Tab-separated table of N, CA and C in Angstrom:
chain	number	residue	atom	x	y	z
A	639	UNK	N	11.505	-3.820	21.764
A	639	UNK	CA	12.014	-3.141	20.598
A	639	UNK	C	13.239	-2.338	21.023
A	640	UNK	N	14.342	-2.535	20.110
A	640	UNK	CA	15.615	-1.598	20.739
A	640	UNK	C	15.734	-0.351	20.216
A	641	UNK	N	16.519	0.709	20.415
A	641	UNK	CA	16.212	2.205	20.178
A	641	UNK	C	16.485	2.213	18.751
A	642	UNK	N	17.627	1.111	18.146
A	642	UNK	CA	17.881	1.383	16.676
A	642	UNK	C	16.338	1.001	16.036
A	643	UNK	N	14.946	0.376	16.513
A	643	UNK	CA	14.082	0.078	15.730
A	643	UNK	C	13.176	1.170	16.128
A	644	UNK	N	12.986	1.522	17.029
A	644	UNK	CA	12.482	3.049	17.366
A	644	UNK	C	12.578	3.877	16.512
A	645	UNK	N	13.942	3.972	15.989
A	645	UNK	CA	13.958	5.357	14.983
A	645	UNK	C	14.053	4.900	13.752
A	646	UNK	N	13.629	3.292	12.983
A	646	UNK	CA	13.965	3.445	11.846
A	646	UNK	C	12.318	3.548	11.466
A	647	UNK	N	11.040	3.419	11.736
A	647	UNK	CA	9.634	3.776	12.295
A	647	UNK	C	9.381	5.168	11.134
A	648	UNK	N	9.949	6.051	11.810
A	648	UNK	CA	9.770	7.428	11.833
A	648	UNK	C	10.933	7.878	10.695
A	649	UNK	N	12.338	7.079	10.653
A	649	UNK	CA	12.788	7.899	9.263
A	649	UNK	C	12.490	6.915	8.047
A	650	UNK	N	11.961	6.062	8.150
A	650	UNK	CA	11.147	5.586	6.652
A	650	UNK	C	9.770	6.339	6.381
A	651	UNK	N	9.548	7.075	7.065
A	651	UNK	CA	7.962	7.763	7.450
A	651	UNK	C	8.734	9.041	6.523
A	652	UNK	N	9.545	9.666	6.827
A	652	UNK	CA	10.529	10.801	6.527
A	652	UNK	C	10.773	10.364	5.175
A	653	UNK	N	11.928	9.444	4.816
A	653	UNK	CA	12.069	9.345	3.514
A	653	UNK	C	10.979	9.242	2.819
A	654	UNK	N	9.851	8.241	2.449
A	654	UNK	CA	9.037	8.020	1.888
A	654	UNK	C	8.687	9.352	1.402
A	655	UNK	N	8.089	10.462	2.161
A	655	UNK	CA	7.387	11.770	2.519
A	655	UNK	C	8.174	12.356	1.786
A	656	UNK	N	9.558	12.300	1.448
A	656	UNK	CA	10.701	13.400	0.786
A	656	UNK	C	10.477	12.863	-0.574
A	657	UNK	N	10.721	11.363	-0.751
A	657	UNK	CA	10.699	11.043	-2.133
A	657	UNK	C	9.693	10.326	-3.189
A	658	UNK	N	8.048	10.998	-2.369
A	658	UNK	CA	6.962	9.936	-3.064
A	658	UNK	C	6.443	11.035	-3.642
A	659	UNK	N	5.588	10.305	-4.028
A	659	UNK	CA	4.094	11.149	-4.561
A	659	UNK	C	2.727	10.711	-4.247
A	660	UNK	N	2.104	12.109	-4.150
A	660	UNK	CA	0.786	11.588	-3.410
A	660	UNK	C	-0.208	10.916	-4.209
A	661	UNK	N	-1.020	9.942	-3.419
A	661	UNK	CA	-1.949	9.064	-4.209
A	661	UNK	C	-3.006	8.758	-2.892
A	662	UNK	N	-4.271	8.165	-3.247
A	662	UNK	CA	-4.777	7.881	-2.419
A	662	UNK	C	-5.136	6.655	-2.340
A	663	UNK	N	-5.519	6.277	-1.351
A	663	UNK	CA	-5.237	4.411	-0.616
A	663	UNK	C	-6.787	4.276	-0.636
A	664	UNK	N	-7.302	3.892	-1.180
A	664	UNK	CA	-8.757	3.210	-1.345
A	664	UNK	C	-9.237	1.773	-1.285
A	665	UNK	N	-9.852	1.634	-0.068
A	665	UNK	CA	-9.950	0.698	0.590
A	665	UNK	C	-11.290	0.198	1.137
A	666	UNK	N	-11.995	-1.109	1.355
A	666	UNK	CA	-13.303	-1.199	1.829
A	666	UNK	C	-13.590	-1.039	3.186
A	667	UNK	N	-14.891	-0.135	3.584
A	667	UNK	CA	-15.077	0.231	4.895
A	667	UNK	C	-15.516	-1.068	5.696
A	668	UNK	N	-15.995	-0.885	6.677
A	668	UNK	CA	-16.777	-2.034	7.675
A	668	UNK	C	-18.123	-1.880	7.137
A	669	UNK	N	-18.406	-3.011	7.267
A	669	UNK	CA	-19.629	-4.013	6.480
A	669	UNK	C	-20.999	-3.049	7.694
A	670	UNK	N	-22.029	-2.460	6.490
A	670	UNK	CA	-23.241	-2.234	7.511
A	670	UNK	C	-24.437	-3.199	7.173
A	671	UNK	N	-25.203	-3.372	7.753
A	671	UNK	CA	-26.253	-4.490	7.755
A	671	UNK	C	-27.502	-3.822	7.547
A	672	UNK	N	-28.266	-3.889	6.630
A	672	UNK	CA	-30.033	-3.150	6.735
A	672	UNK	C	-30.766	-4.191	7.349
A	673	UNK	N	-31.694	-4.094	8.291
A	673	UNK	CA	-32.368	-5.276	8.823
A	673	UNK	C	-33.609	-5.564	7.996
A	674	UNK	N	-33.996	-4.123	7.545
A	674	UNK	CA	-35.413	-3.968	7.264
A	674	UNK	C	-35.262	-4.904	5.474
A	675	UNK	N	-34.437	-4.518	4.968
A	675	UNK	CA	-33.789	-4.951	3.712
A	675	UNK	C	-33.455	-6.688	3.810
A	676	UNK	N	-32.784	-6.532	4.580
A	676	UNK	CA	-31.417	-7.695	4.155
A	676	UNK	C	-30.393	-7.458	3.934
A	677	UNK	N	-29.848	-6.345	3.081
A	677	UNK	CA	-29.140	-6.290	2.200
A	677	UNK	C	-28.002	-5.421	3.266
A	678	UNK	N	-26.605	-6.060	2.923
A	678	UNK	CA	-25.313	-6.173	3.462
A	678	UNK	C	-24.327	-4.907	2.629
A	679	UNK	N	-24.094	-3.720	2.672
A	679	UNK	CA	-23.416	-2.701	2.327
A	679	UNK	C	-21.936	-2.276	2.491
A	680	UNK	N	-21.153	-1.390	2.255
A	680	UNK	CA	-19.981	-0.922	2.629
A	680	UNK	C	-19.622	0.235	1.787
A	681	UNK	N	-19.090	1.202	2.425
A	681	UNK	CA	-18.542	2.061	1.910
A	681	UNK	C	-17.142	2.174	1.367
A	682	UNK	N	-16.793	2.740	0.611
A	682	UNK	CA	-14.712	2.592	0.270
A	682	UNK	C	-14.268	4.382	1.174
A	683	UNK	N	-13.491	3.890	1.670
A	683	UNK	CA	-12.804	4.889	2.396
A	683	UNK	C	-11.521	5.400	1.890
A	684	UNK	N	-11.303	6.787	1.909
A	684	UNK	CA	-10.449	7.199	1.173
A	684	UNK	C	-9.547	7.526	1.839
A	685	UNK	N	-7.869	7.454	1.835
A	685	UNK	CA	-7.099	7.979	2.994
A	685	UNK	C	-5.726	8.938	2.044
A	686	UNK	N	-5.400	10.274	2.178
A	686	UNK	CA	-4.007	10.547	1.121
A	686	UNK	C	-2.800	9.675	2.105
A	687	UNK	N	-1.999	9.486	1.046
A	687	UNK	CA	-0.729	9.003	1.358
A	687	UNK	C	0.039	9.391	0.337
A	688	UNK	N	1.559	8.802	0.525
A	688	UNK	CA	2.522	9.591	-0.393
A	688	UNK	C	3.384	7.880	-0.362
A	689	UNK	N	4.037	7.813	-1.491
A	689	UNK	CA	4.009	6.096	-2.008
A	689	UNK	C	5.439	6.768	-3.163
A	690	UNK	N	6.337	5.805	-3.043
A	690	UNK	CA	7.664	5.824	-3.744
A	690	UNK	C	7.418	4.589	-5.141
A	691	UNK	N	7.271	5.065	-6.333
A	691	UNK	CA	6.779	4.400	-7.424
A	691	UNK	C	8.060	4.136	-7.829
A	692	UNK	N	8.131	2.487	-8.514
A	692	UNK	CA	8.994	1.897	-9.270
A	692	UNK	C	7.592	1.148	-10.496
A	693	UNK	N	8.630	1.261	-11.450
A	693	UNK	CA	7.714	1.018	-12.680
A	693	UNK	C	8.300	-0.717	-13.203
A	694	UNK	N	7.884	-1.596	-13.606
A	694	UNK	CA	8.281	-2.548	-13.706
A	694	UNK	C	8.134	-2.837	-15.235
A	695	UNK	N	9.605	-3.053	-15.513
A	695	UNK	CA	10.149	-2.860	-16.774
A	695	UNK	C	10.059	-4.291	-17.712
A	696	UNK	N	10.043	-5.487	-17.062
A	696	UNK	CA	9.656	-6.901	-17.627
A	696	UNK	C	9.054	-7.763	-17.225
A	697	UNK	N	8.198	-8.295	-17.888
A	697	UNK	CA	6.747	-9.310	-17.040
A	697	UNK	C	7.965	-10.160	-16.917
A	698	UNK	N	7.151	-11.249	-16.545
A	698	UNK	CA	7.350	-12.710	-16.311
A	698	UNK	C	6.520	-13.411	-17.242
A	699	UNK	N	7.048	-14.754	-17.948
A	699	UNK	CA	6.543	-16.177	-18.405
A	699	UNK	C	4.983	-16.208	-17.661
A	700	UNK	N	5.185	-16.513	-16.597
A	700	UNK	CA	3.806	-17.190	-16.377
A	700	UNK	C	2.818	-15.871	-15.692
A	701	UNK	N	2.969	-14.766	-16.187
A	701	UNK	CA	1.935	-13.798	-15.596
A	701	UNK	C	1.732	-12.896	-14.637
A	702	UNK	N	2.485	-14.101	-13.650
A	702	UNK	CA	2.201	-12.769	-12.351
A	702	UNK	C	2.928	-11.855	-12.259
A	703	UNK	N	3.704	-10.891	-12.780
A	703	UNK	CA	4.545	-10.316	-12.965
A	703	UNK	C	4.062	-9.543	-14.681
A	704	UNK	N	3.868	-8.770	-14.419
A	704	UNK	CA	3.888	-7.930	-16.023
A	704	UNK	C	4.496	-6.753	-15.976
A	705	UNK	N	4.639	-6.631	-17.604
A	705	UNK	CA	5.052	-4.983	-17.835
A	705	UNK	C	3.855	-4.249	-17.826
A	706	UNK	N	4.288	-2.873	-17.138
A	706	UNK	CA	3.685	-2.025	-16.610
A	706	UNK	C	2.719	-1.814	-15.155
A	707	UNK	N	3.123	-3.134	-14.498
A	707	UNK	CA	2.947	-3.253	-12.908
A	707	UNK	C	3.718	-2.360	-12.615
A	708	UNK	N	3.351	-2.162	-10.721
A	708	UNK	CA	4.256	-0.985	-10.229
A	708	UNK	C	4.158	-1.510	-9.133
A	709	UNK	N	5.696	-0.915	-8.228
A	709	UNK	CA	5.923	-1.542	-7.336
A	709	UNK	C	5.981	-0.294	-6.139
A	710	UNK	N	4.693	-0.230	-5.357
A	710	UNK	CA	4.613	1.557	-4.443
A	710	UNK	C	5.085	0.829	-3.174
A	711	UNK	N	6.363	1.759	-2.632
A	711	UNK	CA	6.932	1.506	-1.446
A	711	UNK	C	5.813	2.771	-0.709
A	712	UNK	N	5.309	2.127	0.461
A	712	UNK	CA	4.022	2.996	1.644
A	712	UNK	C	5.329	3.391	2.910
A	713	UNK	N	5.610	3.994	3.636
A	713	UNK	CA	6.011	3.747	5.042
A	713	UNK	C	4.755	3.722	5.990
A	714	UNK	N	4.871	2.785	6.695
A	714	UNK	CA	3.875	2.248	7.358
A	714	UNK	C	3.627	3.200	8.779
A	715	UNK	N	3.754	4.316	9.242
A	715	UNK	CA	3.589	4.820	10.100
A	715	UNK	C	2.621	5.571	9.864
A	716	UNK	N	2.399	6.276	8.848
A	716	UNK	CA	1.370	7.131	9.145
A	716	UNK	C	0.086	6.543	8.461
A	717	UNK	N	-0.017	5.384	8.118
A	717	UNK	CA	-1.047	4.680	7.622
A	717	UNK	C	-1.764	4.615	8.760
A	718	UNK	N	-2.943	4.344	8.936
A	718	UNK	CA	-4.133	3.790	9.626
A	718	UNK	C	-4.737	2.598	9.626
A	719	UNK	N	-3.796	1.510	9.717
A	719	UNK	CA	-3.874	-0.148	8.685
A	719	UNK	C	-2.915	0.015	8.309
A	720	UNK	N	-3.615	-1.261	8.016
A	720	UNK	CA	-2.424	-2.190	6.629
A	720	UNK	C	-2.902	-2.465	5.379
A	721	UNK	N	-2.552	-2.110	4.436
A	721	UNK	CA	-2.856	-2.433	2.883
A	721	UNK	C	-3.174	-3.733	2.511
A	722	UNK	N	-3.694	-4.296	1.982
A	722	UNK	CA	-4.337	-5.667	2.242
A	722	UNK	C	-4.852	-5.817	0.453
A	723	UNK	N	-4.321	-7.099	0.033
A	723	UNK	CA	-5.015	-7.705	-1.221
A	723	UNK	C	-6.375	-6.991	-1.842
A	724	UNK	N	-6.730	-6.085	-3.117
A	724	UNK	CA	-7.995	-5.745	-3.285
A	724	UNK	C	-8.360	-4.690	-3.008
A	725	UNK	N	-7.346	-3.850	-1.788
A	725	UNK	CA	-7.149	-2.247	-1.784
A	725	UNK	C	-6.897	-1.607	-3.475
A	726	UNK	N	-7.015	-0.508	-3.346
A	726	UNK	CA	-6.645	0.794	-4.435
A	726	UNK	C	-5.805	1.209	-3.990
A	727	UNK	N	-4.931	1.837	-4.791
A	727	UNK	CA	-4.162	3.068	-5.245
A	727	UNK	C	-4.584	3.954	-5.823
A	728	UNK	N	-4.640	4.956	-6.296
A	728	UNK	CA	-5.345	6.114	-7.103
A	728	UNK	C	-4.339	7.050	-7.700
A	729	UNK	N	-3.426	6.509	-8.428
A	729	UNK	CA	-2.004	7.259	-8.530
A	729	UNK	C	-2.673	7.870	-10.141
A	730	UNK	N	-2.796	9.218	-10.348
A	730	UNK	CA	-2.826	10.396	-11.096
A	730	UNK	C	-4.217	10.387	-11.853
A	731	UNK	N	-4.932	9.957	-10.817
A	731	UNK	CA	-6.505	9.568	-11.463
A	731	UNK	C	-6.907	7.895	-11.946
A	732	UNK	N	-5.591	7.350	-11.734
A	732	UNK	CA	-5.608	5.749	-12.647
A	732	UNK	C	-5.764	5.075	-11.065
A	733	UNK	N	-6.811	3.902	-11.124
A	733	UNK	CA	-6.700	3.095	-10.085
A	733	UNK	C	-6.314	2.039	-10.178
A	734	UNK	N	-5.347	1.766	-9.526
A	734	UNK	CA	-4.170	0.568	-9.026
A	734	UNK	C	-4.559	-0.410	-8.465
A	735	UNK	N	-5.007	-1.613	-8.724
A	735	UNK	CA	-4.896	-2.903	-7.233
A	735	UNK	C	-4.234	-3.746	-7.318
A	736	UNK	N	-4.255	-3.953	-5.724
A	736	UNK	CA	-3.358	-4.361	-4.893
A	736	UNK	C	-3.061	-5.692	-5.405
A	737	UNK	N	-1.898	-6.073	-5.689
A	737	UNK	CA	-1.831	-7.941	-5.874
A	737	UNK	C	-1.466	-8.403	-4.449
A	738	UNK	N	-0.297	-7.986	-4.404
A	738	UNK	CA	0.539	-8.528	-3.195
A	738	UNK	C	1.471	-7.928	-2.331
A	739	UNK	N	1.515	-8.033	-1.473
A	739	UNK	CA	2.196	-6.490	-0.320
A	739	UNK	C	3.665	-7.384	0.122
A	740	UNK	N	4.534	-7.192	0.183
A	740	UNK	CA	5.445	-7.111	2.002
A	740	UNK	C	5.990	-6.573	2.887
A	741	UNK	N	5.847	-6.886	4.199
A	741	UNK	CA	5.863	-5.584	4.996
A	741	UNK	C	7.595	-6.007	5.572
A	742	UNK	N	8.230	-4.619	5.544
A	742	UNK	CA	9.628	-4.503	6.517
A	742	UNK	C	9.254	-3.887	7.816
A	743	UNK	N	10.067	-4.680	8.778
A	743	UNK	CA	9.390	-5.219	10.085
A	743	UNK	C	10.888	-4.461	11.279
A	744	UNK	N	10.237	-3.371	11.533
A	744	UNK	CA	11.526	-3.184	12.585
A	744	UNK	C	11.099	-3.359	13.883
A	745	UNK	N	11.910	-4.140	14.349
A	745	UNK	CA	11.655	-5.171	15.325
A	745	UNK	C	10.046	-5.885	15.760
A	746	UNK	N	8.906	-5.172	16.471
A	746	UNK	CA	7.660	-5.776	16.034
A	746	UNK	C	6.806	-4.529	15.831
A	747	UNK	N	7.629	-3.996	14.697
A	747	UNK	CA	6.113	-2.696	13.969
A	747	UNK	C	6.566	-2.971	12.743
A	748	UNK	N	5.682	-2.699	11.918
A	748	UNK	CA	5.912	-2.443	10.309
A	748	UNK	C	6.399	-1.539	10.014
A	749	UNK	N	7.360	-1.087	9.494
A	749	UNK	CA	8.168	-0.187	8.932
A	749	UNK	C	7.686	0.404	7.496
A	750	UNK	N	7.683	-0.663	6.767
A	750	UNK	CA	7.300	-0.245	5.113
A	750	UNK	C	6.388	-1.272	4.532
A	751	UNK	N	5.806	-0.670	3.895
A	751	UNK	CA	4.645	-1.598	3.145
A	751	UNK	C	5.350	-1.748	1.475
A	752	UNK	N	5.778	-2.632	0.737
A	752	UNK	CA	5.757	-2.589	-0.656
A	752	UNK	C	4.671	-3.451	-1.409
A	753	UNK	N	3.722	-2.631	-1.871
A	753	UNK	CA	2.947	-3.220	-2.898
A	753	UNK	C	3.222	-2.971	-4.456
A	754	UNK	N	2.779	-4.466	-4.874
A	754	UNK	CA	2.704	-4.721	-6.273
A	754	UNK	C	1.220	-4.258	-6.376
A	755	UNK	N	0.994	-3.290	-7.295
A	755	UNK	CA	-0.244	-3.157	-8.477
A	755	UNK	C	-0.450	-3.226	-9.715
A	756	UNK	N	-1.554	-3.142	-9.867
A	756	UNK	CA	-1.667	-3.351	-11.741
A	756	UNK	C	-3.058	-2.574	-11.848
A	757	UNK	N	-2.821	-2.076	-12.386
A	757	UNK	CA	-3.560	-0.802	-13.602
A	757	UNK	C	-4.974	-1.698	-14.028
């Protein structure tokens, strides 16, 4: 990794932090097993983060794309993971999931996470 990807890490961590709002990232824990049961469990784990909201102003024809999706830019540093298909958002009490993420990649770390959600 060269020093220009070193520091772009930490000031997308910075911007994000200056210009988001906080929400929380709700997500499924690791799978516990009851023996005595059977029965296969998990908890949702809650993490705050701070997420740069764009509001999406025109669906698309065939669906995947609607009005009133949102498009939350994450910076990926101070996450604990990666946001993954089927995660939450929790932006002002309303929960968000996840359609589809992509990550900006400075040199081999993730830089930024942008997910599409829907209400």
């Amino acid at each position: 990794m060269s020093r220009l990807d070193e520091s772009l890490v930490p000031l997308a961590a910075r911007l994000v932090a200056r210009a988001g709002t906080a929400m929380t990232w709700r997500r499924t824990g690791p799978a516990a097993y009851d023996p005595a049961g059977g029965a296969v469990s998990s908890a949702e784990v809650d993490s705050a983060v701070t997420g740069v909201i764009e509001e999406v102003e025109t669906g698309h024809a065939d669906g995947l794309v609607r009005r009133g999706d949102r498009i939350v830019t994450l910076a990926a540093g101070p996450l604990a993971g990666e946001p993954e298909p089927g995660d939450a958002l929790v932006i002002a009490g309303a929960e968000h999931r996840v359609l589809s993420l992509t990550t900006t990649w400075a040199g081999d770390r993730p830089a930024l996470f942008r997910l599409h959600v829907r209400r």
